[in-house]
Amino acid sequence: MSQNTILITGASGQLGTVLTEKLQEKHGVVNVIATDLRDNPNFVGTFEKLDATDFDAIKEIVLKYKVTQIYHLAAILSANGEKYPLSTWDINMKTFFNILEVSRLHNVEKVFFPSSIAVFGDNIDRIDTAQSSNLTPSTVYGISKVAGENWSKYYFEKYGLDVRSIRYPGVIGYQSLPGGGTTDYAVEIFHKAIKNENYECFLSNSTTLPMIYMEDVIRATIDLMDAPKKAITIRTSYNLAGFSFNPAQLTKAIQKVYPDFQVTYNPDFRQKIADSWPMSIDDSDARKDWNWEPKYTIDSMTIDMIENLKIKFSEEHLAV
Ligand code: AKB
């Protein structure tokens, strides 16, 4: 089994929930320390309540478990961030600085930092947005991710800390719900469809965004962390693509299974954020450097989402 001891922050979040399980499978349950701001009484494995803005609390856990790798997923996302810009900046940056500093000072070998398509903004080609595009984001979340990318590179170059990063598209999965993002509609819509309810979408029907299925994004994250150091040529953050679609196209895919399913459109403040983001992403560097290739299409993702959500809801229903 693995010699690594892995710490995950934000382990109860949308991605953290699934990534924690995958890392437990890969490294052994005893070698994965899941942490989150709130307690998680049903967690199977080692869980520590952790406020990642507290440097000493992170340090204590890193020393206690002799942590060698950190996946730092705790962050406030794009839509929620716009409600509290200054505290979002404080939280997103402070937590990351704490992780970088504790890692540098206490022998953590590798750090994963999730960046986002939110780093892009004005003056980009919105189709097949290039790795080296302008980074002038419109949200405080995006600004914090651009800063985080540059600090990742700084810590690598100055201290040799092996920080690796991906610019995540909107993530879709049946296992957990997203919280406070602009791409959240693409998960919410499935929860309505399988309950035979209609959905009111907060983005317009033609808003095309880059998305990715959970299975693909978890594989990408682990593959990047496993790649040989010399293969990593991008020390800010890698562009990554799954597939792109707009709400009307996703509705059509769902209607192949639920023909009566209907969506109405009532765009809110998140529309402006979505309009500032790419429609599709050029991820050729990830493909070249660590053999990235997505497996899911919008149709195969839709079928898998519906099948698994149906199972999940019937189990939850039975448990009540
Ligand atoms: C969000 O919508 O804020 C996130 C993201 C694309 O980073 N899902």
Tab-separated table of C-alpha atoms and ligand atoms in Angstrom:
chain	number	residue	atom	x	y	z
A	1	MET	CA	0.000	0.000	0.000
A	2	SER	CA	0.946	3.648	-0.377
A	3	GLN	CA	3.715	5.410	1.563
A	4	ASN	CA	1.788	8.644	1.175
A	5	THR	CA	-0.407	10.250	3.779
A	6	ILE	CA	-2.954	12.496	2.144
A	7	LEU	CA	-4.749	15.471	3.673
A	8	ILE	CA	-7.863	16.827	1.955
A	9	THR	CA	-9.433	20.172	2.832
A	10	GLY	CA	-13.050	20.762	1.803
A	11	ALA	CA	-13.547	16.988	1.896
A	12	SER	CA	-17.317	17.259	2.386
A	13	GLY	CA	-17.809	19.429	-0.712
A	14	GLN	CA	-18.967	18.416	-4.189
A	15	LEU	CA	-15.581	17.201	-5.384
A	16	GLY	CA	-14.098	16.417	-1.985
A	17	THR	CA	-16.692	13.765	-1.217
A	18	VAL	CA	-15.833	11.742	-4.303
A	19	LEU	CA	-12.100	12.448	-4.393
A	20	THR	CA	-11.749	11.331	-0.759
A	21	GLU	CA	-13.280	7.937	-1.571
A	22	LYS	CA	-11.060	7.480	-4.625
A	23	LEU	CA	-7.940	8.408	-2.663
A	24	GLN	CA	-8.960	5.997	0.115
A	25	GLU	CA	-9.216	3.224	-2.504
A	26	LYS	CA	-5.836	4.142	-3.958
A	27	HIS	CA	-3.784	4.863	-0.828
A	28	GLY	CA	-5.696	2.900	1.841
A	29	VAL	CA	-8.339	4.286	4.215
A	30	VAL	CA	-5.797	4.820	7.028
A	31	ASN	CA	-3.629	6.994	4.799
A	32	VAL	CA	-6.294	9.579	3.950
A	33	ILE	CA	-7.196	12.369	6.373
A	34	ALA	CA	-10.407	14.112	5.363
A	35	THR	CA	-11.063	17.561	6.817
A	36	ASP	CA	-13.817	20.125	6.556
A	37	LEU	CA	-15.129	23.158	8.411
A	38	ARG	CA	-18.107	21.174	9.666
A	39	ASP	CA	-18.150	17.816	11.416
A	40	ASN	CA	-19.085	14.787	9.312
A	41	PRO	CA	-20.492	12.183	11.730
A	42	ASN	CA	-21.256	9.598	9.011
A	43	PHE	CA	-17.757	9.671	7.528
A	44	VAL	CA	-16.029	6.311	7.097
A	45	GLY	CA	-12.305	6.744	7.782
A	46	THR	CA	-10.265	9.475	9.481
A	47	PHE	CA	-12.015	12.826	9.676
A	48	GLU	CA	-10.830	15.991	11.420
A	49	LYS	CA	-12.829	19.178	11.745
A	50	LEU	CA	-10.551	21.896	10.341
A	51	ASP	CA	-10.823	25.611	9.701
A	52	ALA	CA	-8.168	26.056	7.008
A	53	THR	CA	-7.822	29.772	7.819
A	54	ASP	CA	-6.117	28.590	11.040
A	55	PHE	CA	-2.406	27.984	10.297
A	56	ASP	CA	-1.707	26.218	13.611
A	57	ALA	CA	-4.657	23.869	13.191
A	58	ILE	CA	-3.385	22.754	9.750
A	59	LYS	CA	0.149	22.401	11.095
A	60	GLU	CA	-1.065	20.231	13.982
A	61	ILE	CA	-2.821	17.812	11.610
A	62	VAL	CA	0.127	17.720	9.190
A	63	LEU	CA	2.523	16.864	12.048
A	64	LYS	CA	0.142	14.457	13.785
A	65	TYR	CA	-0.356	12.311	10.670
A	66	LYS	CA	2.997	13.024	8.943
A	67	VAL	CA	1.152	14.270	5.877
A	68	THR	CA	3.041	14.037	2.550
A	69	GLN	CA	0.411	15.319	0.095
A	70	ILE	CA	-2.384	17.903	0.379
A	71	TYR	CA	-5.426	18.355	-1.862
A	72	HIS	CA	-6.673	21.828	-0.972
A	73	LEU	CA	-10.290	21.917	-2.131
A	74	ALA	CA	-11.779	24.335	0.426
A	75	ALA	CA	-12.877	27.571	-1.308
A	76	ILE	CA	-15.837	29.879	-1.848
A	77	LEU	CA	-17.084	29.543	-5.438
A	78	SER	CA	-17.963	32.115	-8.104
A	79	ALA	CA	-21.600	32.962	-7.374
A	80	ASN	CA	-21.407	32.953	-3.576
A	81	GLY	CA	-18.145	34.868	-3.783
A	82	GLU	CA	-19.901	37.800	-5.446
A	83	LYS	CA	-22.176	38.163	-2.418
A	84	TYR	CA	-19.176	38.579	-0.068
A	85	PRO	CA	-16.233	39.756	-2.198
A	86	LEU	CA	-13.794	40.782	0.534
A	87	SER	CA	-14.328	37.824	2.821
A	88	THR	CA	-14.149	35.517	-0.225
A	89	TRP	CA	-10.732	36.958	-1.088
A	90	ASP	CA	-9.607	36.608	2.544
A	91	ILE	CA	-10.799	33.040	2.892
A	92	ASN	CA	-9.620	31.759	-0.494
A	93	MET	CA	-6.184	33.351	-0.186
A	94	LYS	CA	-5.564	32.796	3.527
A	95	THR	CA	-6.397	29.109	3.351
A	96	PHE	CA	-4.101	28.623	0.358
A	97	PHE	CA	-1.198	30.564	1.898
A	98	ASN	CA	-1.567	28.443	5.028
A	99	ILE	CA	-1.396	25.258	2.955
A	100	LEU	CA	1.639	26.491	1.002
A	101	GLU	CA	3.502	27.622	4.102
A	102	VAL	CA	2.749	24.551	6.212
A	103	SER	CA	3.792	22.379	3.248
A	104	ARG	CA	7.042	24.257	2.722
A	105	LEU	CA	7.953	24.202	6.398
A	106	HIS	CA	6.862	20.677	7.305
A	107	ASN	CA	7.981	18.321	4.538
A	108	VAL	CA	4.775	18.026	2.520
A	109	GLU	CA	5.972	16.861	-0.893
A	110	LYS	CA	3.053	17.627	-3.187
A	111	VAL	CA	0.083	19.992	-3.139
A	112	PHE	CA	-2.974	20.018	-5.414
A	113	PHE	CA	-4.603	23.415	-6.019
A	114	PRO	CA	-7.888	23.493	-7.946
A	115	SER	CA	-8.114	26.461	-10.292
A	116	SER	CA	-11.088	27.106	-12.558
A	117	ILE	CA	-12.351	28.358	-15.914
A	118	ALA	CA	-13.271	31.415	-13.802
A	119	VAL	CA	-9.689	32.677	-14.307
A	120	PHE	CA	-10.712	33.814	-17.799
A	121	GLY	CA	-12.582	37.052	-18.505
A	122	ASP	CA	-12.172	39.919	-20.970
A	123	ASN	CA	-10.251	39.703	-24.222
A	124	ILE	CA	-10.145	35.960	-24.789
A	125	ASP	CA	-11.263	33.770	-27.653
A	126	ARG	CA	-14.290	32.135	-26.047
A	127	ILE	CA	-14.051	29.089	-28.301
A	128	ASP	CA	-11.167	26.710	-27.594
A	129	THR	CA	-9.749	29.183	-25.107
A	130	ALA	CA	-5.986	28.755	-25.093
A	131	GLN	CA	-3.804	27.840	-22.117
A	132	SER	CA	-1.915	31.112	-22.395
A	133	SER	CA	-4.942	33.427	-22.768
A	134	ASN	CA	-5.386	36.702	-20.912
A	135	LEU	CA	-6.352	36.192	-17.289
A	136	THR	CA	-8.567	39.139	-16.358
A	137	PRO	CA	-11.461	37.541	-14.466
A	138	SER	CA	-14.719	39.270	-13.579
A	139	THR	CA	-15.322	37.573	-10.203
A	140	VAL	CA	-13.454	37.693	-6.927
A	141	TYR	CA	-13.342	33.883	-7.054
A	142	GLY	CA	-11.606	34.109	-10.447
A	143	ILE	CA	-9.177	36.741	-9.158
A	144	SER	CA	-8.305	34.517	-6.197
A	145	LYS	CA	-7.698	31.578	-8.568
A	146	VAL	CA	-5.388	33.619	-10.831
A	147	ALA	CA	-3.445	34.722	-7.752
A	148	GLY	CA	-3.375	31.115	-6.483
A	149	GLU	CA	-2.000	29.894	-9.823
A	150	ASN	CA	0.829	32.423	-9.671
A	151	TRP	CA	1.613	31.600	-6.048
A	152	SER	CA	1.734	27.899	-6.988
A	153	LYS	CA	4.408	28.692	-9.568
A	154	TYR	CA	6.242	30.934	-7.108
A	155	TYR	CA	6.420	28.238	-4.429
A	156	PHE	CA	7.609	25.700	-6.984
A	157	GLU	CA	10.326	27.958	-8.367
A	158	LYS	CA	11.469	29.501	-5.090
A	159	TYR	CA	11.099	26.579	-2.663
A	160	GLY	CA	10.789	23.524	-4.906
A	161	LEU	CA	7.326	22.734	-3.508
A	162	ASP	CA	5.642	20.469	-6.065
A	163	VAL	CA	2.301	22.267	-6.490
A	164	ARG	CA	0.089	20.985	-9.330
A	165	SER	CA	-3.152	22.460	-10.585
A	166	ILE	CA	-6.057	22.121	-13.025
A	167	ARG	CA	-8.486	24.786	-14.245
A	168	TYR	CA	-11.703	22.900	-13.537
A	169	PRO	CA	-14.707	23.305	-15.831
A	170	GLY	CA	-18.179	22.999	-14.224
A	171	VAL	CA	-18.286	19.598	-12.531
A	172	ILE	CA	-21.337	17.325	-12.853
A	173	GLY	CA	-21.841	14.346	-10.560
A	174	TYR	CA	-24.637	12.385	-8.925
A	175	GLN	CA	-22.765	11.744	-5.673
A	176	SER	CA	-22.921	15.241	-4.201
A	177	LEU	CA	-24.394	18.687	-4.742
A	178	PRO	CA	-22.359	21.733	-5.742
A	179	GLY	CA	-22.649	24.861	-3.617
A	180	GLY	CA	-22.546	28.459	-4.779
A	181	GLY	CA	-21.180	28.093	-8.322
A	182	THR	CA	-22.341	29.437	-11.694
A	183	THR	CA	-22.365	25.973	-13.268
A	184	ASP	CA	-24.554	24.449	-10.507
A	185	TYR	CA	-27.605	24.383	-12.803
A	186	ALA	CA	-26.141	21.413	-14.664
A	187	VAL	CA	-26.483	19.257	-11.529
A	188	GLU	CA	-29.735	20.748	-10.150
A	189	ILE	CA	-31.521	20.082	-13.445
A	190	PHE	CA	-31.038	16.306	-13.056
A	191	HIS	CA	-32.415	16.304	-9.520
A	192	LYS	CA	-35.639	17.872	-10.834
A	193	ALA	CA	-35.875	15.605	-13.886
A	194	ILE	CA	-35.674	12.357	-11.945
A	195	LYS	CA	-38.425	13.570	-9.583
A	196	ASN	CA	-40.605	14.341	-12.628
A	197	GLU	CA	-40.515	18.028	-11.784
A	198	ASN	CA	-39.778	20.876	-14.195
A	199	TYR	CA	-36.773	23.162	-13.734
A	200	GLU	CA	-36.319	26.930	-13.761
A	201	CYS	CA	-32.819	27.672	-15.020
A	202	PHE	CA	-30.863	30.717	-13.809
A	203	LEU	CA	-28.885	30.917	-17.083
A	204	SER	CA	-30.303	31.549	-20.568
A	205	ASN	CA	-30.943	28.576	-22.863
A	206	SER	CA	-27.995	29.451	-25.144
A	207	THR	CA	-25.280	29.896	-22.495
A	208	THR	CA	-22.572	27.443	-23.553
A	209	LEU	CA	-20.020	26.543	-20.886
A	210	PRO	CA	-17.223	23.961	-20.481
A	211	MET	CA	-18.320	21.089	-18.228
A	212	ILE	CA	-16.881	17.756	-17.133
A	213	TYR	CA	-18.260	14.555	-15.600
A	214	MET	CA	-17.151	13.653	-12.078
A	215	GLU	CA	-15.531	10.376	-13.107
A	216	ASP	CA	-13.375	12.181	-15.666
A	217	VAL	CA	-12.389	15.048	-13.389
A	218	ILE	CA	-11.355	12.751	-10.543
A	219	ARG	CA	-9.259	10.669	-12.933
A	220	ALA	CA	-7.649	13.837	-14.324
A	221	THR	CA	-6.790	15.065	-10.832
A	222	ILE	CA	-5.209	11.796	-9.742
A	223	ASP	CA	-3.383	11.342	-13.065
A	224	LEU	CA	-1.897	14.820	-12.802
A	225	MET	CA	-0.723	14.142	-9.233
A	226	ASP	CA	0.768	10.786	-10.310
A	227	ALA	CA	2.549	12.150	-13.402
A	228	PRO	CA	6.358	12.218	-13.274
A	229	LYS	CA	7.655	15.581	-12.127
A	230	LYS	CA	9.576	16.161	-15.328
A	231	ALA	CA	6.357	15.815	-17.381
A	232	ILE	CA	4.791	18.845	-15.698
A	233	THR	CA	5.567	21.822	-17.922
A	234	ILE	CA	2.822	24.125	-16.596
A	235	ARG	CA	3.334	25.296	-13.044
A	236	THR	CA	0.423	27.757	-12.956
A	237	SER	CA	-2.550	25.535	-13.871
A	238	TYR	CA	-3.560	23.236	-16.734
A	239	ASN	CA	-6.545	23.923	-18.996
A	240	LEU	CA	-8.836	20.875	-18.937
A	241	ALA	CA	-11.880	20.071	-21.077
A	242	GLY	CA	-14.633	17.490	-20.853
A	243	PHE	CA	-17.472	18.645	-23.112
A	244	SER	CA	-19.376	21.886	-23.691
A	245	PHE	CA	-23.123	22.461	-23.870
A	246	ASN	CA	-25.827	24.998	-23.147
A	247	PRO	CA	-28.984	24.487	-21.044
A	248	ALA	CA	-31.126	23.868	-24.151
A	249	GLN	CA	-28.799	21.072	-25.331
A	250	LEU	CA	-28.712	19.509	-21.867
A	251	THR	CA	-32.518	19.663	-21.693
A	252	LYS	CA	-32.714	17.821	-25.037
A	253	ALA	CA	-30.359	15.111	-23.762
A	254	ILE	CA	-32.503	14.658	-20.628
A	255	GLN	CA	-35.711	14.614	-22.715
A	256	LYS	CA	-34.441	11.484	-24.489
A	257	VAL	CA	-35.104	9.756	-21.136
A	258	TYR	CA	-37.865	12.034	-19.772
A	259	PRO	CA	-39.766	13.324	-22.845
A	260	ASP	CA	-42.148	15.454	-20.728
A	261	PHE	CA	-39.387	17.261	-18.874
A	262	GLN	CA	-39.597	21.063	-19.326
A	263	VAL	CA	-37.229	23.915	-18.482
A	264	THR	CA	-38.079	27.609	-18.147
A	265	TYR	CA	-35.450	30.340	-18.142
A	266	ASN	CA	-35.067	33.145	-15.641
A	267	PRO	CA	-31.460	34.408	-15.829
A	268	ASP	CA	-30.155	36.124	-12.684
A	269	PHE	CA	-26.796	37.698	-11.668
A	270	ARG	CA	-25.002	34.448	-12.572
A	271	GLN	CA	-25.696	35.087	-16.284
A	272	LYS	CA	-23.128	37.887	-16.355
A	273	ILE	CA	-20.530	35.627	-14.778
A	274	ALA	CA	-21.231	32.830	-17.264
A	275	ASP	CA	-21.024	35.283	-20.176
A	276	SER	CA	-17.494	36.213	-19.129
A	277	TRP	CA	-16.283	32.590	-19.226
A	278	PRO	CA	-15.076	30.462	-22.165
A	279	MET	CA	-17.498	28.341	-24.186
A	280	SER	CA	-14.898	25.637	-24.787
A	281	ILE	CA	-11.329	24.972	-23.730
A	282	ASP	CA	-8.136	23.986	-25.528
A	283	ASP	CA	-6.523	21.396	-23.237
A	284	SER	CA	-3.739	20.248	-25.562
A	285	ASP	CA	-1.021	20.760	-22.915
A	286	ALA	CA	-2.743	18.380	-20.485
A	287	ARG	CA	-3.146	15.847	-23.312
A	288	LYS	CA	0.515	16.156	-24.280
A	289	ASP	CA	2.088	16.274	-20.791
A	290	TRP	CA	0.116	13.633	-18.895
A	291	ASN	CA	-2.035	11.926	-21.537
A	292	TRP	CA	-5.329	13.501	-20.549
A	293	GLU	CA	-8.365	12.300	-22.465
A	294	PRO	CA	-12.003	12.607	-21.345
A	295	LYS	CA	-14.236	9.529	-21.596
A	296	TYR	CA	-17.710	11.011	-21.250
A	297	THR	CA	-19.866	12.881	-23.754
A	298	ILE	CA	-22.995	14.857	-22.906
A	299	ASP	CA	-25.134	11.807	-23.790
A	300	SER	CA	-23.160	9.170	-21.894
A	301	MET	CA	-22.922	11.519	-18.896
A	302	THR	CA	-26.695	12.128	-18.969
A	303	ILE	CA	-27.499	8.414	-19.002
A	304	ASP	CA	-25.053	7.682	-16.187
A	305	MET	CA	-26.322	10.616	-14.089
A	306	ILE	CA	-29.946	9.549	-14.412
A	307	GLU	CA	-29.270	5.869	-13.691
A	308	ASN	CA	-27.229	6.635	-10.596
A	309	LEU	CA	-29.480	9.389	-9.259
A	310	LYS	CA	-32.475	7.063	-9.567
A	311	ILE	CA	-30.664	4.428	-7.495
A	312	LYS	CA	-29.562	7.034	-4.943
A	313	PHE	CA	-33.044	8.488	-4.530
A	314	SER	CA	-34.750	5.111	-4.240
A	315	GLU	CA	-32.226	4.087	-1.540
A	316	GLU	CA	-32.795	7.364	0.323
A	317	HIS	CA	-36.538	6.892	0.005
A	318	LEU	CA	-36.291	3.363	1.409
A	319	ALA	CA	-34.135	4.574	4.290
A	320	VAL	CA	-36.784	7.097	5.464
B	1	AKB	C1	-18.277	27.683	-10.303
B	1	AKB	O1	-19.270	27.679	-11.047
B	1	AKB	O2	-17.957	28.645	-9.577
B	1	AKB	C2	-17.369	26.476	-10.307
B	1	AKB	C3	-16.231	26.658	-11.237
B	1	AKB	C4	-16.435	26.574	-12.692
B	1	AKB	O3	-15.131	26.889	-10.802
B	1	AKB	N1	-18.129	25.312	-10.646
